[in-house]
Amino acid sequence: MASWRHLSRIIVMQSFFEHEARGGDFGEILDYNLDEYGEKVEERTFARNLAKKMEDNYPQIRELIKKHAPEWPVEKMDPVERAVLILGICELIDPEKDVPVNVAINESIEIAKTYGDEASGKFINGVLNAVAHDETAKK
């Protein structure tokens, strides 16, 4: 059974995906999805904090994607992979470091394997490992 944090990450990723695809307020979309699908999420603050960090660090995260996946323009990247990368990079660069690096990477890989295509997990792993080893990415 998936942990409530894993489920929170999935809901945050799906909410971000929806926000990018259809527009609307990311926080409102997240709250709706937590109400609809988050009955097993014990602590909603984790999801809300993660979403806020994604929004606050969005420009830096996009630059890190461009730097570490230069052959894949962010705008043309698979939307699911982009959402998973933004989520994963957000956790990697978080100065509070609530989540260990290996957990952030593994969680993102598992989400990518579930919601992306057969190569998504490898792609996410490569980019996140590069970001994790990039000293300029850390705040």
mmCIF file of C-alpha atoms in Angstrom:
data_model
loop_
_atom_site.group_PDB
_atom_site.id
_atom_site.type_symbol
_atom_site.label_atom_id
_atom_site.label_comp_id
_atom_site.label_asym_id
_atom_site.label_seq_id
_atom_site.Cartn_x
_atom_site.Cartn_y
_atom_site.Cartn_z
ATOM 1 C CA MET A 1 0.000 0.000 0.000
ATOM 2 C CA ALA A 2 1.285 3.438 -0.917
ATOM 3 C CA SER A 3 2.104 5.865 1.863
ATOM 4 C CA TRP A 4 0.028 8.995 2.309
ATOM 5 C CA ARG A 5 3.055 11.073 1.247
ATOM 6 C CA HIS A 6 3.297 9.099 -1.997
ATOM 7 C CA LEU A 7 -0.416 9.668 -2.609
ATOM 8 C CA SER A 8 0.068 13.365 -1.814
ATOM 9 C CA ARG A 9 2.826 13.617 -4.413
ATOM 10 C CA ILE A 10 0.611 11.951 -7.011
ATOM 11 C CA ILE A 11 -2.238 14.374 -6.307
ATOM 12 C CA VAL A 12 0.139 17.351 -6.450
ATOM 13 C CA MET A 13 1.601 16.113 -9.756
ATOM 14 C CA GLN A 14 -1.850 15.519 -11.248
ATOM 15 C CA SER A 15 -3.054 18.918 -10.029
ATOM 16 C CA PHE A 16 -0.042 20.627 -11.563
ATOM 17 C CA PHE A 17 -0.627 18.738 -14.811
ATOM 18 C CA GLU A 18 -4.248 19.927 -14.819
ATOM 19 C CA HIS A 19 -3.190 23.490 -14.003
ATOM 20 C CA GLU A 20 -0.777 23.553 -16.954
ATOM 21 C CA ALA A 21 -3.237 21.895 -19.335
ATOM 22 C CA ARG A 22 -6.400 23.835 -18.505
ATOM 23 C CA GLY A 23 -5.300 26.840 -16.515
ATOM 24 C CA GLY A 24 -6.913 27.895 -13.281
ATOM 25 C CA ASP A 25 -5.554 28.424 -9.817
ATOM 26 C CA PHE A 26 -3.132 25.643 -8.857
ATOM 27 C CA GLY A 27 -4.069 25.849 -5.168
ATOM 28 C CA GLU A 28 -7.785 25.561 -5.889
ATOM 29 C CA ILE A 29 -7.217 22.619 -8.230
ATOM 30 C CA LEU A 30 -5.096 20.921 -5.563
ATOM 31 C CA ASP A 31 -7.722 21.471 -2.859
ATOM 32 C CA TYR A 32 -10.429 20.052 -5.114
ATOM 33 C CA ASN A 33 -8.330 16.982 -5.952
ATOM 34 C CA LEU A 34 -7.420 16.428 -2.301
ATOM 35 C CA ASP A 35 -11.129 16.525 -1.432
ATOM 36 C CA GLU A 36 -12.053 14.198 -4.312
ATOM 37 C CA TYR A 37 -9.201 11.696 -4.228
ATOM 38 C CA GLY A 38 -7.226 12.275 -1.049
ATOM 39 C CA GLU A 39 -9.240 10.361 1.525
ATOM 40 C CA LYS A 40 -6.100 8.398 2.495
ATOM 41 C CA VAL A 41 -3.922 11.502 2.722
ATOM 42 C CA GLU A 42 -3.414 11.945 6.451
ATOM 43 C CA GLU A 43 -1.601 15.272 6.340
ATOM 44 C CA ARG A 44 -2.723 17.713 3.655
ATOM 45 C CA THR A 45 -0.195 20.308 4.753
ATOM 46 C CA PHE A 46 2.556 18.257 3.082
ATOM 47 C CA ALA A 47 0.778 18.446 -0.292
ATOM 48 C CA ARG A 48 -0.032 22.144 0.063
ATOM 49 C CA ASN A 49 3.552 22.997 1.069
ATOM 50 C CA LEU A 50 4.934 21.015 -1.847
ATOM 51 C CA ALA A 51 2.612 22.808 -4.285
ATOM 52 C CA LYS A 52 3.607 26.205 -2.847
ATOM 53 C CA LYS A 53 7.302 25.350 -3.210
ATOM 54 C CA MET A 54 6.692 24.285 -6.817
ATOM 55 C CA GLU A 55 5.066 27.632 -7.579
ATOM 56 C CA ASP A 56 7.666 29.671 -5.693
ATOM 57 C CA ASN A 57 10.623 27.928 -7.370
ATOM 58 C CA TYR A 58 9.098 27.447 -10.825
ATOM 59 C CA PRO A 59 11.545 29.721 -12.738
ATOM 60 C CA GLN A 60 14.603 28.085 -11.139
ATOM 61 C CA ILE A 61 13.179 24.600 -11.709
ATOM 62 C CA ARG A 62 12.580 25.335 -15.414
ATOM 63 C CA GLU A 63 16.161 26.543 -15.765
ATOM 64 C CA LEU A 64 17.444 23.353 -14.145
ATOM 65 C CA ILE A 65 15.389 21.265 -16.564
ATOM 66 C CA LYS A 66 16.790 23.244 -19.496
ATOM 67 C CA LYS A 67 20.326 22.785 -18.163
ATOM 68 C CA HIS A 68 20.094 19.052 -17.455
ATOM 69 C CA ALA A 69 17.819 18.012 -20.334
ATOM 70 C CA PRO A 70 18.954 20.377 -23.104
ATOM 71 C CA GLU A 71 17.845 18.043 -25.883
ATOM 72 C CA TRP A 72 14.243 18.193 -24.586
ATOM 73 C CA PRO A 73 12.766 21.713 -24.722
ATOM 74 C CA VAL A 74 10.601 22.211 -21.648
ATOM 75 C CA GLU A 75 7.639 23.394 -23.724
ATOM 76 C CA LYS A 76 7.762 20.305 -25.956
ATOM 77 C CA MET A 77 8.436 17.817 -23.178
ATOM 78 C CA ASP A 78 5.790 15.225 -22.390
ATOM 79 C CA PRO A 79 3.440 17.035 -19.960
ATOM 80 C CA VAL A 80 3.448 14.173 -17.456
ATOM 81 C CA GLU A 81 7.244 13.972 -17.450
ATOM 82 C CA ARG A 82 7.451 17.756 -17.073
ATOM 83 C CA ALA A 83 5.085 17.700 -14.091
ATOM 84 C CA VAL A 84 7.017 14.839 -12.446
ATOM 85 C CA LEU A 85 10.344 16.627 -13.034
ATOM 86 C CA ILE A 86 9.036 19.856 -11.530
ATOM 87 C CA LEU A 87 7.821 17.934 -8.492
ATOM 88 C CA GLY A 88 11.086 15.998 -8.103
ATOM 89 C CA ILE A 89 13.372 18.980 -8.632
ATOM 90 C CA CYS A 90 11.317 20.976 -6.168
ATOM 91 C CA GLU A 91 12.046 18.400 -3.483
ATOM 92 C CA LEU A 92 15.728 18.209 -4.441
ATOM 93 C CA ILE A 93 16.381 21.944 -4.196
ATOM 94 C CA ASP A 94 14.262 22.510 -1.093
ATOM 95 C CA PRO A 95 16.516 24.179 1.482
ATOM 96 C CA GLU A 96 14.507 22.593 4.314
ATOM 97 C CA LYS A 97 15.400 19.126 2.970
ATOM 98 C CA ASP A 98 12.307 17.456 4.450
ATOM 99 C CA VAL A 99 12.914 14.570 2.062
ATOM 100 C CA PRO A 100 16.221 12.748 1.504
ATOM 101 C CA VAL A 101 17.621 12.957 -2.031
ATOM 102 C CA ASN A 102 17.198 9.241 -2.730
ATOM 103 C CA VAL A 103 13.561 9.345 -1.597
ATOM 104 C CA ALA A 104 12.776 12.373 -3.799
ATOM 105 C CA ILE A 105 14.329 10.658 -6.811
ATOM 106 C CA ASN A 106 12.757 7.249 -6.168
ATOM 107 C CA GLU A 107 9.310 8.719 -5.579
ATOM 108 C CA SER A 108 9.504 10.656 -8.845
ATOM 109 C CA ILE A 109 10.693 7.595 -10.759
ATOM 110 C CA GLU A 110 7.810 5.505 -9.424
ATOM 111 C CA ILE A 111 5.276 8.190 -10.337
ATOM 112 C CA ALA A 112 6.796 8.474 -13.817
ATOM 113 C CA LYS A 113 6.645 4.708 -14.309
ATOM 114 C CA THR A 114 2.978 4.705 -13.336
ATOM 115 C CA TYR A 115 1.781 7.768 -15.254
ATOM 116 C CA GLY A 116 4.341 8.157 -18.046
ATOM 117 C CA ASP A 117 5.446 5.870 -20.846
ATOM 118 C CA GLU A 118 7.925 2.999 -20.638
ATOM 119 C CA ALA A 119 10.975 5.295 -20.922
ATOM 120 C CA SER A 120 9.751 7.939 -18.456
ATOM 121 C CA GLY A 121 11.354 6.394 -15.388
ATOM 122 C CA LYS A 122 14.813 6.341 -16.978
ATOM 123 C CA PHE A 123 14.467 9.896 -18.253
ATOM 124 C CA ILE A 124 13.323 11.197 -14.852
ATOM 125 C CA ASN A 125 16.121 9.282 -13.115
ATOM 126 C CA GLY A 126 18.772 10.775 -15.398
ATOM 127 C CA VAL A 127 17.629 14.359 -15.047
ATOM 128 C CA LEU A 128 17.038 14.190 -11.285
ATOM 129 C CA ASN A 129 20.422 12.544 -10.650
ATOM 130 C CA ALA A 130 22.089 15.322 -12.647
ATOM 131 C CA VAL A 131 20.233 17.979 -10.646
ATOM 132 C CA ALA A 132 21.085 16.215 -7.371
ATOM 133 C CA HIS A 133 24.792 16.421 -8.230
ATOM 134 C CA ASP A 134 24.618 20.027 -9.439
ATOM 135 C CA GLU A 135 26.075 22.174 -6.659
ATOM 136 C CA THR A 136 24.613 25.336 -8.225
ATOM 137 C CA ALA A 137 21.098 23.926 -7.880
ATOM 138 C CA LYS A 138 21.196 23.932 -4.105
ATOM 139 C CA LYS A 139 20.037 27.046 -2.295
#
